């Protein structure tokens, strides 16, 4: 785990809120000049703490506001099956998040699509592409109550 001081943490919080904040504003916010601020940012990037700077898009305005959570069980836990499954699922752009789980289900995905028909098409593609899925259970979000990408630093 990386050792971060209060300046590093403040920089990370600011960037999580607005990754387009100019270097001069970031430096002012943490009471540094631009060069030491830039060096800190470079170190955070090199250490892999600051992985990338992205834009967050509005799924409603893009017509893909249907959110599904898919839980999957399998009877096959071989490395070959796992490799095929991961390679298949990670190719689907509709899959926003994908996890190997502990507990009742083996895997869980968060899927973002236009509507139920688009979800059904993805579901059919998944079950046709991957053998040994013993249970695929889906639930659908009615309303997002909290959404953030900001980690508590």
C-alpha angles and dihedrals in degrees: 000000000000122000109234126184125209092269092054091048093049091050091051092049091049093049092048088055096045120001090186094064107131118247092244091056092047091050092049091049092057097036096248134121117248098260098057089041091052090048090053091050091049090050091050089051094046091048089053093240093114098047102172144331114239144173119243114221130206109245092198093056089046093051096243102104097130107109122193131181112209122197118195136195124191136189092209119076099166121132092240092053091046092050092050093046094049093045091050098046096043089057092062108093090200090067104089098174131016127185140178104225141205116221134037096343127051099210139015131197134189109215128194117197141146100257147326092291091055089048091050090051090053091046092052091048091050097049091045092051102044125052126209098036101150099180131014111183122181133193125186129221114235097188134358109237098177130010126169138150092195115111117215101254 
